[in-house]
mmCIF file of C-alpha atoms and ligand atoms in Angstrom:
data_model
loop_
_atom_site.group_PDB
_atom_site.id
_atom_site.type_symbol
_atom_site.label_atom_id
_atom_site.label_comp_id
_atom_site.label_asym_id
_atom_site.label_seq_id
_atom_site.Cartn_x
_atom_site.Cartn_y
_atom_site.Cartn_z
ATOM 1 C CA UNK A 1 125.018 209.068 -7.210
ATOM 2 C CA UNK A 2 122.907 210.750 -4.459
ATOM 3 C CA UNK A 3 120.273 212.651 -5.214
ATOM 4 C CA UNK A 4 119.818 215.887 -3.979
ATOM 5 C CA UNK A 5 116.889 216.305 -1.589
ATOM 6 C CA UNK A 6 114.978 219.538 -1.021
ATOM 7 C CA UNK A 7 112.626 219.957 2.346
ATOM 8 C CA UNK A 8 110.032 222.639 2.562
ATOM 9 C CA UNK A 9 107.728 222.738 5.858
ATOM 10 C CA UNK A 10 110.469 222.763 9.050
ATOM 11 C CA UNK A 11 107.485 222.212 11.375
ATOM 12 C CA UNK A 12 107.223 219.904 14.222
ATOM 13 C CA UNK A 13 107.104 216.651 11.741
ATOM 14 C CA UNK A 14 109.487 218.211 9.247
ATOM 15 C CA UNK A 15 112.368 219.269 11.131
ATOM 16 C CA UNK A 16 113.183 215.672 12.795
ATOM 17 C CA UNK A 17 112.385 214.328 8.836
ATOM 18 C CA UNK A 18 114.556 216.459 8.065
ATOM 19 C CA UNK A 19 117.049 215.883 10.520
ATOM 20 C CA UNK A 20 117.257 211.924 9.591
ATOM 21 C CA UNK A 21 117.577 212.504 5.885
ATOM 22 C CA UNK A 22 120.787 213.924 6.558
ATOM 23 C CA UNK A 23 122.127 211.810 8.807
ATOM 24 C CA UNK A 24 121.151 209.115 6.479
ATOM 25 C CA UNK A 25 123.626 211.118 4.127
ATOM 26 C CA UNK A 26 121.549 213.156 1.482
ATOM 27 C CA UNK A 27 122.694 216.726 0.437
ATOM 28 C CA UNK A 28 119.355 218.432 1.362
ATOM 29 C CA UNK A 29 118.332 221.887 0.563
ATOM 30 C CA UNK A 30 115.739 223.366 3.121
ATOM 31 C CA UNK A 31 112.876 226.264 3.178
ATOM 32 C CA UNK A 32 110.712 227.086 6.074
ATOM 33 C CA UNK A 33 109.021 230.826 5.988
ATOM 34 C CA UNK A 34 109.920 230.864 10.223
ATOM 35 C CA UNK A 35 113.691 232.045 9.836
ATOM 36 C CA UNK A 36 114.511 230.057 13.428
ATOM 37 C CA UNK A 37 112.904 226.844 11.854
ATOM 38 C CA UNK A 38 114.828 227.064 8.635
ATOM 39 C CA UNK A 39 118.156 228.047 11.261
ATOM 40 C CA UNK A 40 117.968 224.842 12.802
ATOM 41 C CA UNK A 41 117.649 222.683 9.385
ATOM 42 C CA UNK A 42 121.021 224.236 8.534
ATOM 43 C CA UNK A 43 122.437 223.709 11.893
ATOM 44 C CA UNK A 44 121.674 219.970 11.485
ATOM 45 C CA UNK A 45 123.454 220.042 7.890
ATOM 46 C CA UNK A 46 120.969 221.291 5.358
ATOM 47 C CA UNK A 47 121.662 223.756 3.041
ATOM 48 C CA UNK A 48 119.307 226.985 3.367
ATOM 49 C CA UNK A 49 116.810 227.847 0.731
ATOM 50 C CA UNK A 50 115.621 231.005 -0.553
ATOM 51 C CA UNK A 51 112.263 230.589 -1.145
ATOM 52 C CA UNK A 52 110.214 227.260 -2.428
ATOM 53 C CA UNK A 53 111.375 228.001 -6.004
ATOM 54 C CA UNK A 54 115.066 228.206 -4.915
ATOM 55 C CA UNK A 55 114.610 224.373 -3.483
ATOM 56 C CA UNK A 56 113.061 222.957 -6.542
ATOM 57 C CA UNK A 57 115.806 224.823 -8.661
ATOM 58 C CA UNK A 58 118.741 223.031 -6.632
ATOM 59 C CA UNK A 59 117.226 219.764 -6.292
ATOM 60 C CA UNK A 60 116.068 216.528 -7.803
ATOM 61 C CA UNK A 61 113.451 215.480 -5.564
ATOM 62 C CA UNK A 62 111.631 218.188 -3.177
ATOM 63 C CA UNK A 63 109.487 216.694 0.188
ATOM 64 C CA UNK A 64 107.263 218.858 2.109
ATOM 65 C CA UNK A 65 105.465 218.113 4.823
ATOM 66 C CA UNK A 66 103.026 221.181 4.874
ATOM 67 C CA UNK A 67 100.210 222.204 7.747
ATOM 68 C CA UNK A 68 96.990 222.537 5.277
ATOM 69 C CA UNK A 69 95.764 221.802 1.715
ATOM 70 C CA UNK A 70 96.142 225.500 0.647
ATOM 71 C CA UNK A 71 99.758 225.394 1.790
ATOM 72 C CA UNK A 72 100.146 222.040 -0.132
ATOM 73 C CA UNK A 73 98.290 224.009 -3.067
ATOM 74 C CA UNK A 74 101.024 227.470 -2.576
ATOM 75 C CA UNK A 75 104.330 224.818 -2.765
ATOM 76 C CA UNK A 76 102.659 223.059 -5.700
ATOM 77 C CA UNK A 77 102.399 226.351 -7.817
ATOM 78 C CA UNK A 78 106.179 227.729 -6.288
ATOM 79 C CA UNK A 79 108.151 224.470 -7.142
ATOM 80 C CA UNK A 80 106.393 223.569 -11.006
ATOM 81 C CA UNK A 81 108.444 225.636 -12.735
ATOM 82 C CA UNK A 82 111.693 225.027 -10.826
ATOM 83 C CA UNK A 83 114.715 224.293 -13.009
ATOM 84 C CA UNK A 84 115.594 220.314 -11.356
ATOM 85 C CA UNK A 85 113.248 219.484 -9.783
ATOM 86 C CA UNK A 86 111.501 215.679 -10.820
ATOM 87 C CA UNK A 87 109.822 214.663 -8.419
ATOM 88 C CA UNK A 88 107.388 215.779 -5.178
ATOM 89 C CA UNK A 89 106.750 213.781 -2.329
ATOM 90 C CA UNK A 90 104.048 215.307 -0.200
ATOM 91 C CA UNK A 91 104.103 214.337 3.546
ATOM 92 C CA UNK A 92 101.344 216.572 4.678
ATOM 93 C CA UNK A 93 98.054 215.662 5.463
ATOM 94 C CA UNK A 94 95.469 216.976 2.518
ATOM 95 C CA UNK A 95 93.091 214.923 1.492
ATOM 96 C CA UNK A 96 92.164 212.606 -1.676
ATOM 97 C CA UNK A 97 91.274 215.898 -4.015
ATOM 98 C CA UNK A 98 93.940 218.470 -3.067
ATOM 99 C CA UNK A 99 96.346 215.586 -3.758
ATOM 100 C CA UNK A 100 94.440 214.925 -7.176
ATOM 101 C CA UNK A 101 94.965 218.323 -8.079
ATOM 102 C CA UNK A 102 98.788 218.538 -7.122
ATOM 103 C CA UNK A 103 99.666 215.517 -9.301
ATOM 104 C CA UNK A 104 97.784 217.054 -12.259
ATOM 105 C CA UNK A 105 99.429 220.447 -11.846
ATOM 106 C CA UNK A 106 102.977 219.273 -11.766
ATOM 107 C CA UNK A 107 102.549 216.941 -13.925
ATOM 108 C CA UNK A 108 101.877 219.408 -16.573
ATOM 109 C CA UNK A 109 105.405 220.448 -15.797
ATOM 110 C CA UNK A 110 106.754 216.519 -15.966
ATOM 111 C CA UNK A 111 107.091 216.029 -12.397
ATOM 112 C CA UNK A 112 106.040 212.983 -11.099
ATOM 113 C CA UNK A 113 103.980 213.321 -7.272
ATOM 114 C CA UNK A 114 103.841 210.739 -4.577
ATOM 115 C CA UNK A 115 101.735 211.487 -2.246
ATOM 116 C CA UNK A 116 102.810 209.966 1.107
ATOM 117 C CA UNK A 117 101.067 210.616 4.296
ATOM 118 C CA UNK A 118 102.559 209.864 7.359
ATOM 119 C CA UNK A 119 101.442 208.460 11.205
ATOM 120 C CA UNK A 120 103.068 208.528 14.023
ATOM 121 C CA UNK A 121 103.595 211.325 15.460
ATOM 122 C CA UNK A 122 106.607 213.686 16.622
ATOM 123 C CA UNK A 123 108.112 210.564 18.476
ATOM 124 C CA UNK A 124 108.268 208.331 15.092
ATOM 125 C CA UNK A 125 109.618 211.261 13.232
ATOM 126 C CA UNK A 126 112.698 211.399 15.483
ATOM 127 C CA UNK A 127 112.897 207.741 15.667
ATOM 128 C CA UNK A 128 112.120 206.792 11.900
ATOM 129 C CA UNK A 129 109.292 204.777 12.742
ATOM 130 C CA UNK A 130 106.858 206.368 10.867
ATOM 131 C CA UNK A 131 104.345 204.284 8.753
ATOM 132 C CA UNK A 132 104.160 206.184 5.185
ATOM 133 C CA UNK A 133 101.357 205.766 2.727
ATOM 134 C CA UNK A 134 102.433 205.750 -0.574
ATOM 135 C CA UNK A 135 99.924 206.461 -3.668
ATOM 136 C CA UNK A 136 101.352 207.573 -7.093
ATOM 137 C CA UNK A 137 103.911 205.969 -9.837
ATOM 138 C CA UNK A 138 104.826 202.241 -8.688
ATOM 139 C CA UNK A 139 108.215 203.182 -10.434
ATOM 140 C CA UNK A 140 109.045 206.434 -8.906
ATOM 141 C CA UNK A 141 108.330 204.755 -5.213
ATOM 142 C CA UNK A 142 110.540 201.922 -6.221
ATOM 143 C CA UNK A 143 112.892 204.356 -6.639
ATOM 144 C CA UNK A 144 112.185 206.810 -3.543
ATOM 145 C CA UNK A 145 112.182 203.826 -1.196
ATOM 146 C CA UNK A 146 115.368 204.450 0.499
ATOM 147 C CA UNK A 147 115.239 207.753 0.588
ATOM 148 C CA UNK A 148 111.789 207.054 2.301
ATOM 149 C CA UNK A 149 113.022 204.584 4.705
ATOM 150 C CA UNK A 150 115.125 206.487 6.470
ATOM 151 C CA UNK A 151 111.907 208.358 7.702
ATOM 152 C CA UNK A 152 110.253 204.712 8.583
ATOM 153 C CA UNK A 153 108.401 202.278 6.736
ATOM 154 C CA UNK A 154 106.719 202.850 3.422
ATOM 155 C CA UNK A 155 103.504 200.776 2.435
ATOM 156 C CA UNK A 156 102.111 201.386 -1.215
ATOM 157 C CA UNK A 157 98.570 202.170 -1.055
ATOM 158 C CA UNK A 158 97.874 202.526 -4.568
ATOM 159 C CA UNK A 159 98.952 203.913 -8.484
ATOM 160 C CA UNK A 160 95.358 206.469 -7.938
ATOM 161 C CA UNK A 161 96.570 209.830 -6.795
ATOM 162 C CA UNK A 162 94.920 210.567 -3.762
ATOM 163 C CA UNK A 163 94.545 207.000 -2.485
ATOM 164 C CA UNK A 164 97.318 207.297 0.520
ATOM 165 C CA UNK A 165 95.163 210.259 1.435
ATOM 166 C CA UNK A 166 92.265 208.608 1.837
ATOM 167 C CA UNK A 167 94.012 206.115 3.563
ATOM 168 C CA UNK A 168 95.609 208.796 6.203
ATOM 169 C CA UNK A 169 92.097 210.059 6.420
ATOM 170 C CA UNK A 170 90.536 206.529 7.843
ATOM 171 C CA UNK A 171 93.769 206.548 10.142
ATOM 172 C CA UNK A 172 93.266 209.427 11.367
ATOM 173 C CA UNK A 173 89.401 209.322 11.825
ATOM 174 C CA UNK A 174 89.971 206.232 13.970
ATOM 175 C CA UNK A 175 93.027 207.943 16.011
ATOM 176 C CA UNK A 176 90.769 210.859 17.331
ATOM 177 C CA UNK A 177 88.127 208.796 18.043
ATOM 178 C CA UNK A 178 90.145 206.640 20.415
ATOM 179 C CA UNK A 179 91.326 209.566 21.602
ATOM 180 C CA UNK A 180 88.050 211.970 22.289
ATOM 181 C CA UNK A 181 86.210 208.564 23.658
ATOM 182 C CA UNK A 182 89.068 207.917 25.829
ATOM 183 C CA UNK A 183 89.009 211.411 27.068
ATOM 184 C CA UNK A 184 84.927 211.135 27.689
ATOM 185 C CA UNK A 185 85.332 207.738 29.434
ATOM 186 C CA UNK A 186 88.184 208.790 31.659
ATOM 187 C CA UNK A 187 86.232 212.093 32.684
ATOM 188 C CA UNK A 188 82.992 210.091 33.444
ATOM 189 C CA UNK A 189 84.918 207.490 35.350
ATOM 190 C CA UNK A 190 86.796 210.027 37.601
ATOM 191 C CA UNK A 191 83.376 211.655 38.327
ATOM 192 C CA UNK A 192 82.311 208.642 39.748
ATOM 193 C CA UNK A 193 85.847 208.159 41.721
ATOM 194 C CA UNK A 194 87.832 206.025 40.089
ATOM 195 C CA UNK A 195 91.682 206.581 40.027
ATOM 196 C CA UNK A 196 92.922 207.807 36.371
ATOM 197 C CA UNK A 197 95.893 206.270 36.637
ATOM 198 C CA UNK A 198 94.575 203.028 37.861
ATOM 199 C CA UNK A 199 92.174 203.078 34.648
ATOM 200 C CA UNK A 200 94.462 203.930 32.189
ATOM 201 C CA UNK A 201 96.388 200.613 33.724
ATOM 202 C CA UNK A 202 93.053 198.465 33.786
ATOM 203 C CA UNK A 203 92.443 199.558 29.885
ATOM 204 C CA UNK A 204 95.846 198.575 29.268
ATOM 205 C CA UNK A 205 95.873 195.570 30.275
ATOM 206 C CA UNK A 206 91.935 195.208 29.292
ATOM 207 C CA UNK A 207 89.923 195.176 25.806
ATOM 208 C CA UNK A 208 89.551 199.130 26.081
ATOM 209 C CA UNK A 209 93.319 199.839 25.362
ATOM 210 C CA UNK A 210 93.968 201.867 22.447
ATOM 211 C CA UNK A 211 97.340 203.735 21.233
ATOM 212 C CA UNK A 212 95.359 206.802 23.062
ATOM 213 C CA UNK A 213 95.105 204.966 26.110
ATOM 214 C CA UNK A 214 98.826 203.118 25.374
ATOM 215 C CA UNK A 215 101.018 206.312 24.218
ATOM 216 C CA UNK A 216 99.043 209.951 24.698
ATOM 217 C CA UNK A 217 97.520 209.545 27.825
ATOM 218 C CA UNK A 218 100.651 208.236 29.892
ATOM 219 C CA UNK A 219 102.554 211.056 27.816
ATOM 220 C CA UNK A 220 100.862 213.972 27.982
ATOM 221 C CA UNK A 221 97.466 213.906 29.608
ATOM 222 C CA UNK A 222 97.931 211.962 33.016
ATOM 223 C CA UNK A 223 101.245 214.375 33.556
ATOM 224 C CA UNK A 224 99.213 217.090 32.367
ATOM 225 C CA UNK A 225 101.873 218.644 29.981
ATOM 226 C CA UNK A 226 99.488 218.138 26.705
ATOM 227 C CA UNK A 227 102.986 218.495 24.768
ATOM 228 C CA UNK A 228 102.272 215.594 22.557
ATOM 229 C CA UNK A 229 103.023 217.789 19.500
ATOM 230 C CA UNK A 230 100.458 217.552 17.275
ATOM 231 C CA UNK A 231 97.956 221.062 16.746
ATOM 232 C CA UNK A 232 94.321 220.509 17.818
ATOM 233 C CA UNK A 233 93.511 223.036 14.589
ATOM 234 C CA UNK A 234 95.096 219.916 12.404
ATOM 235 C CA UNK A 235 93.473 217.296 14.176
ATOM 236 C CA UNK A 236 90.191 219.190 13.348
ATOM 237 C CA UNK A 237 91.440 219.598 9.618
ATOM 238 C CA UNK A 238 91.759 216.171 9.282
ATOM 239 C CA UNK A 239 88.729 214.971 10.950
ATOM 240 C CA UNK A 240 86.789 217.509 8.448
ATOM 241 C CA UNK A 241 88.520 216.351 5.225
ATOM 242 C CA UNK A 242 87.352 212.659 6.322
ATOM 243 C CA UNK A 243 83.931 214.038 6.718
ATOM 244 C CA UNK A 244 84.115 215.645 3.279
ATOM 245 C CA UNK A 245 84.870 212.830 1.605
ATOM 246 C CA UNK A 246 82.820 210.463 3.238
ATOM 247 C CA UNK A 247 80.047 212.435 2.418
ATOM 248 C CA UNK A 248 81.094 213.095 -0.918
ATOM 249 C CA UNK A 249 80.657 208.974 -1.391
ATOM 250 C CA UNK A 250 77.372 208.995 0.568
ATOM 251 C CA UNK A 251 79.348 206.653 3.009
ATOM 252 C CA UNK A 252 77.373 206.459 6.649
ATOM 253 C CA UNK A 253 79.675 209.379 8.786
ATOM 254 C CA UNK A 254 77.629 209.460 12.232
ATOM 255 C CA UNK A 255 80.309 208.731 14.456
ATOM 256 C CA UNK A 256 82.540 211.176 12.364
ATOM 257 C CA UNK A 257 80.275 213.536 12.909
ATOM 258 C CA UNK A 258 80.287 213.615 16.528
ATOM 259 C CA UNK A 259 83.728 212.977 17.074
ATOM 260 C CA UNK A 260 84.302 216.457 14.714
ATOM 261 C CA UNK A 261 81.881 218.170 17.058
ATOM 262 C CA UNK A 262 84.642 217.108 19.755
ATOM 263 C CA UNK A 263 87.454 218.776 17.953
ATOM 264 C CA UNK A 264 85.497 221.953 16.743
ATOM 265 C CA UNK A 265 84.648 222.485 21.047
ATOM 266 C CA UNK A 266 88.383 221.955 21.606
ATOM 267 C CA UNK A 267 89.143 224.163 19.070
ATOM 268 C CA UNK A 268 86.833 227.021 20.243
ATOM 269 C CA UNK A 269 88.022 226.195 23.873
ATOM 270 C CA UNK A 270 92.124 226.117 23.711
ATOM 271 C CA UNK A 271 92.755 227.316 20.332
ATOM 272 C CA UNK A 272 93.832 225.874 17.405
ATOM 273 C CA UNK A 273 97.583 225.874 18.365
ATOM 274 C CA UNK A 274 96.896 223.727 21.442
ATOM 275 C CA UNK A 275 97.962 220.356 21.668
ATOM 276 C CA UNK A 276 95.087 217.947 20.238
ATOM 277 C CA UNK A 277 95.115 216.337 23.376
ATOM 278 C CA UNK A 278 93.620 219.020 25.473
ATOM 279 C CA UNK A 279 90.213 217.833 23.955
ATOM 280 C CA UNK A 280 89.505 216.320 27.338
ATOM 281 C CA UNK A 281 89.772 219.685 29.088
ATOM 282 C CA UNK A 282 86.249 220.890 27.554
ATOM 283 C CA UNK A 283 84.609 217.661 28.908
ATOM 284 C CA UNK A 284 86.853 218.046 31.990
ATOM 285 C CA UNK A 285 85.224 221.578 32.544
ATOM 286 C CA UNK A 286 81.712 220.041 31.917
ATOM 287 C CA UNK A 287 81.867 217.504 33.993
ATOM 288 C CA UNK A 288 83.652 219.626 37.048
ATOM 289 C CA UNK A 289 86.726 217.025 37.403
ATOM 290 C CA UNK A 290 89.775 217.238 36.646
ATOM 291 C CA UNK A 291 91.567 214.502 35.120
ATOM 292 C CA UNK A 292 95.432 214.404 36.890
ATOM 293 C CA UNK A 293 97.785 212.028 37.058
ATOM 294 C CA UNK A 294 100.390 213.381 38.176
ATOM 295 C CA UNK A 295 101.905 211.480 41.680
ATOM 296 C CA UNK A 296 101.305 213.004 44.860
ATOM 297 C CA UNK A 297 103.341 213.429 48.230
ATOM 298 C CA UNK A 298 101.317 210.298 49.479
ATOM 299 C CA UNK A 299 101.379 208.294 46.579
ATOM 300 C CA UNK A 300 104.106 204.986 47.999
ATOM 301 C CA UNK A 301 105.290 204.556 43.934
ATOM 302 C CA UNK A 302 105.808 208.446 43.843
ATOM 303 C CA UNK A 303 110.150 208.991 43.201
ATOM 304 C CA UNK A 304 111.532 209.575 46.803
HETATM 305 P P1 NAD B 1 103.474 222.482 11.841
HETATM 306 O O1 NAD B 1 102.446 223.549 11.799
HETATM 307 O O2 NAD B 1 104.258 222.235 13.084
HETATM 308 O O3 NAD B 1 104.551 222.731 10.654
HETATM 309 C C1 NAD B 1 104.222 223.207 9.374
HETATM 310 C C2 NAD B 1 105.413 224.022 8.845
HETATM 311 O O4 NAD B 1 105.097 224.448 7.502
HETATM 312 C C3 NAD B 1 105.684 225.296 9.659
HETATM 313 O O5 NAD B 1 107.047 225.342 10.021
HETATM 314 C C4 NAD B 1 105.296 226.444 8.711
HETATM 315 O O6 NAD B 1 106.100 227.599 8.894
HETATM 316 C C5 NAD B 1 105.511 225.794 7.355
HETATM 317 N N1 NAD B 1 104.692 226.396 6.306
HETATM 318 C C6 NAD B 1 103.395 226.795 6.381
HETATM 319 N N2 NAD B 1 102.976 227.272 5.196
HETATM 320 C C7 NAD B 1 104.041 227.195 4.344
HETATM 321 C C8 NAD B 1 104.234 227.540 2.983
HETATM 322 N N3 NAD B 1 103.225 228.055 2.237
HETATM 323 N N4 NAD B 1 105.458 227.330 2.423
HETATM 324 C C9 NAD B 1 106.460 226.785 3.169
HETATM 325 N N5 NAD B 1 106.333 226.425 4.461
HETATM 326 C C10 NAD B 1 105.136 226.633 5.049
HETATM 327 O O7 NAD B 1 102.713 221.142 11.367
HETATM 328 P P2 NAD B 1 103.156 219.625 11.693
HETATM 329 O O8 NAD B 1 102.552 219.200 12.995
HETATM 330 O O9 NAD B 1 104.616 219.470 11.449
HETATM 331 O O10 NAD B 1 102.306 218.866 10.547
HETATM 332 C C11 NAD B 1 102.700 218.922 9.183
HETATM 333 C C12 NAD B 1 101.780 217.983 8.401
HETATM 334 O O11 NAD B 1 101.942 216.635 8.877
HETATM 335 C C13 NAD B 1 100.293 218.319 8.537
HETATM 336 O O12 NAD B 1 99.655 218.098 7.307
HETATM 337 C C14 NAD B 1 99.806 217.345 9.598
HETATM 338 O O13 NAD B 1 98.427 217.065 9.465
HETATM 339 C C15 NAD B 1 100.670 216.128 9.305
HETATM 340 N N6 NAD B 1 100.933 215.248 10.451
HETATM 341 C C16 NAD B 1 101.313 215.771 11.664
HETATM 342 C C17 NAD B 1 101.568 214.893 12.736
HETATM 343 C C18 NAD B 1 101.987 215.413 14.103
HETATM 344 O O14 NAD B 1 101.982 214.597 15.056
HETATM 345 N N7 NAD B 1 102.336 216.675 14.267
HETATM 346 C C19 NAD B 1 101.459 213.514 12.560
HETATM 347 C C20 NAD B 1 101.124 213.018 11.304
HETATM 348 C C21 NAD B 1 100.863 213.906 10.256
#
């Protein structure tokens, strides 16, 4: 028998998740508080939700994938006293002690929690190649896993709540650091002259290739569209929560540190709502270049 899914958070990961649980064939019931967000779930085949209660009253296993801890916190407290609900899978990024106190508050209502970060980006979610980090009950992900692998491919972290968290956290710590180095290395080499293009190709095919270098800068920096769908104000979120913890365990955070600086400038500079990849426009604008590559009329590989 299928189960019947419910899908709170219709954001810019959540509504492609969405999107492929159904066409992998689960009933889901969807909430967003954005009325267009929650339009398009049901144009793609969900039923609508009410509210967050309404989802975990309808169905059997709820997934959210959620923008901040307090969110995370708000859906935990809506869905514990829904009338099916069994289990929560949280997809949002929240960090090792918001997930800690998740499990422990639903599971004063006997509802299991997974919590399952995910990497990858927009482009994953609408491909289902997402990698998803699984902490919780070995026995509820054994018995999650397909639903989970229609959104990409699960890896069990660990029985500890929290542990996929912590896990997302390192990820992500190491993600924006390719990314704001890339950015200060590009800037510094097209103040000296060099082509972007041609050193985005050289790091490609060099030791200073990274995904950054690989994926967002051919996407959405070089073309100048910095569409690559993730918030700047999350990126920042996440970058903090890593520097929580690590100095909650007295682990050495230096580069954290300045790579958090980075994000909080980019943050102050575009907005939170900008595209995390406009972090090279502050060291753009202190360095007086800008970083372009985007073809030109001369340029002989430019599309006739
Ligand atoms: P988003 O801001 O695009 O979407 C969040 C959605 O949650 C919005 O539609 C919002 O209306 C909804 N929402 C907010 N508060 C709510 C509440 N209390 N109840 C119900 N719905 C609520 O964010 P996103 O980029 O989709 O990211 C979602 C999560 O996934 C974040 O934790 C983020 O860190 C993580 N993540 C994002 C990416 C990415 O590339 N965008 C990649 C990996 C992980």
């Amino acid at each position: 028998m299928n189960l019947t899914l419910g899908f709170i958070g219709l954001g810019h990961m959540g509504s492609p998740m969405l999107r492929r649980l159904v066409a992998a064939g689960h009933p889901v019931v969807a909430f967003d508080p954005r009325a267009e967000a929650l339009d398009g779930a049901v144009r793609a085949g969900a039923a609508a939700g009410a509210d967050v209660r309404d989802v975990a009253d309808r169905a059997d296993v709820v997934l959210a994938s959620l923008p901040t801890p307090q969110a995370s916190l708000e859906v935990s407290g809506g869905i514990r006293h829904g009338a099916r609900i069994r289990r929560f899978v949280d997809l949002s990024t929240v960090g090792a002690t918001t997930a800690q106190q998740v499990h422990e508050r639903l599971r004063e209502h006997g509802i299991s929690t997974l919590d399952c970060p995910v990497s990858g980006g927009v482009h994953g979610a609408e491909q289902g190649t997402l990698a998803l980090m699984v902490s919780g009950p070995r026995t509820e992900f054994d018995s999650l896993r397909t639903v989970l692998e229609a959104l990409g491919r699960p890896i069990f972290v660990s029985e500890s709540p929290g542990a996929a968290q912590t896990m997302k956290l390192v990820n992500n710590m190491l993600a924006a650091t390719a990314l704001a180095a890339t950015a200060e290395a590009v800037v510094m080499g097209v103040r000296a002259g060099l082509d972007p293009g041609v050193m985005i190709d050289v790091l490609n095919a060099g030791s200073g290739g990274t995904h950054a270098s690989r994926d967002k800068f051919p996407r959405a920096v070089l073309p100048r569209t910095f569409d690559y769908g993730f918030a700047t104000g999350l990126m920042a979120k996440d970058v903090d929560l890593y520097l929580d913890e690590a100095r909650s365990l007295q682990a050495p955070s230096d580069i954290a540190a300045a790579i958090g600086r980075c994000w909080s400038d980019t943050v102050a500079a575009e907005g939170p709502d900008s595209d995390f990849t406009a972090v090279i426009k502050p060291m753009e604008a202190a360095a007086g270049v800008l970083v372009d590559g985007r073809p030109t009329d001369s340029d002989p590989s430019a599309p006739a």
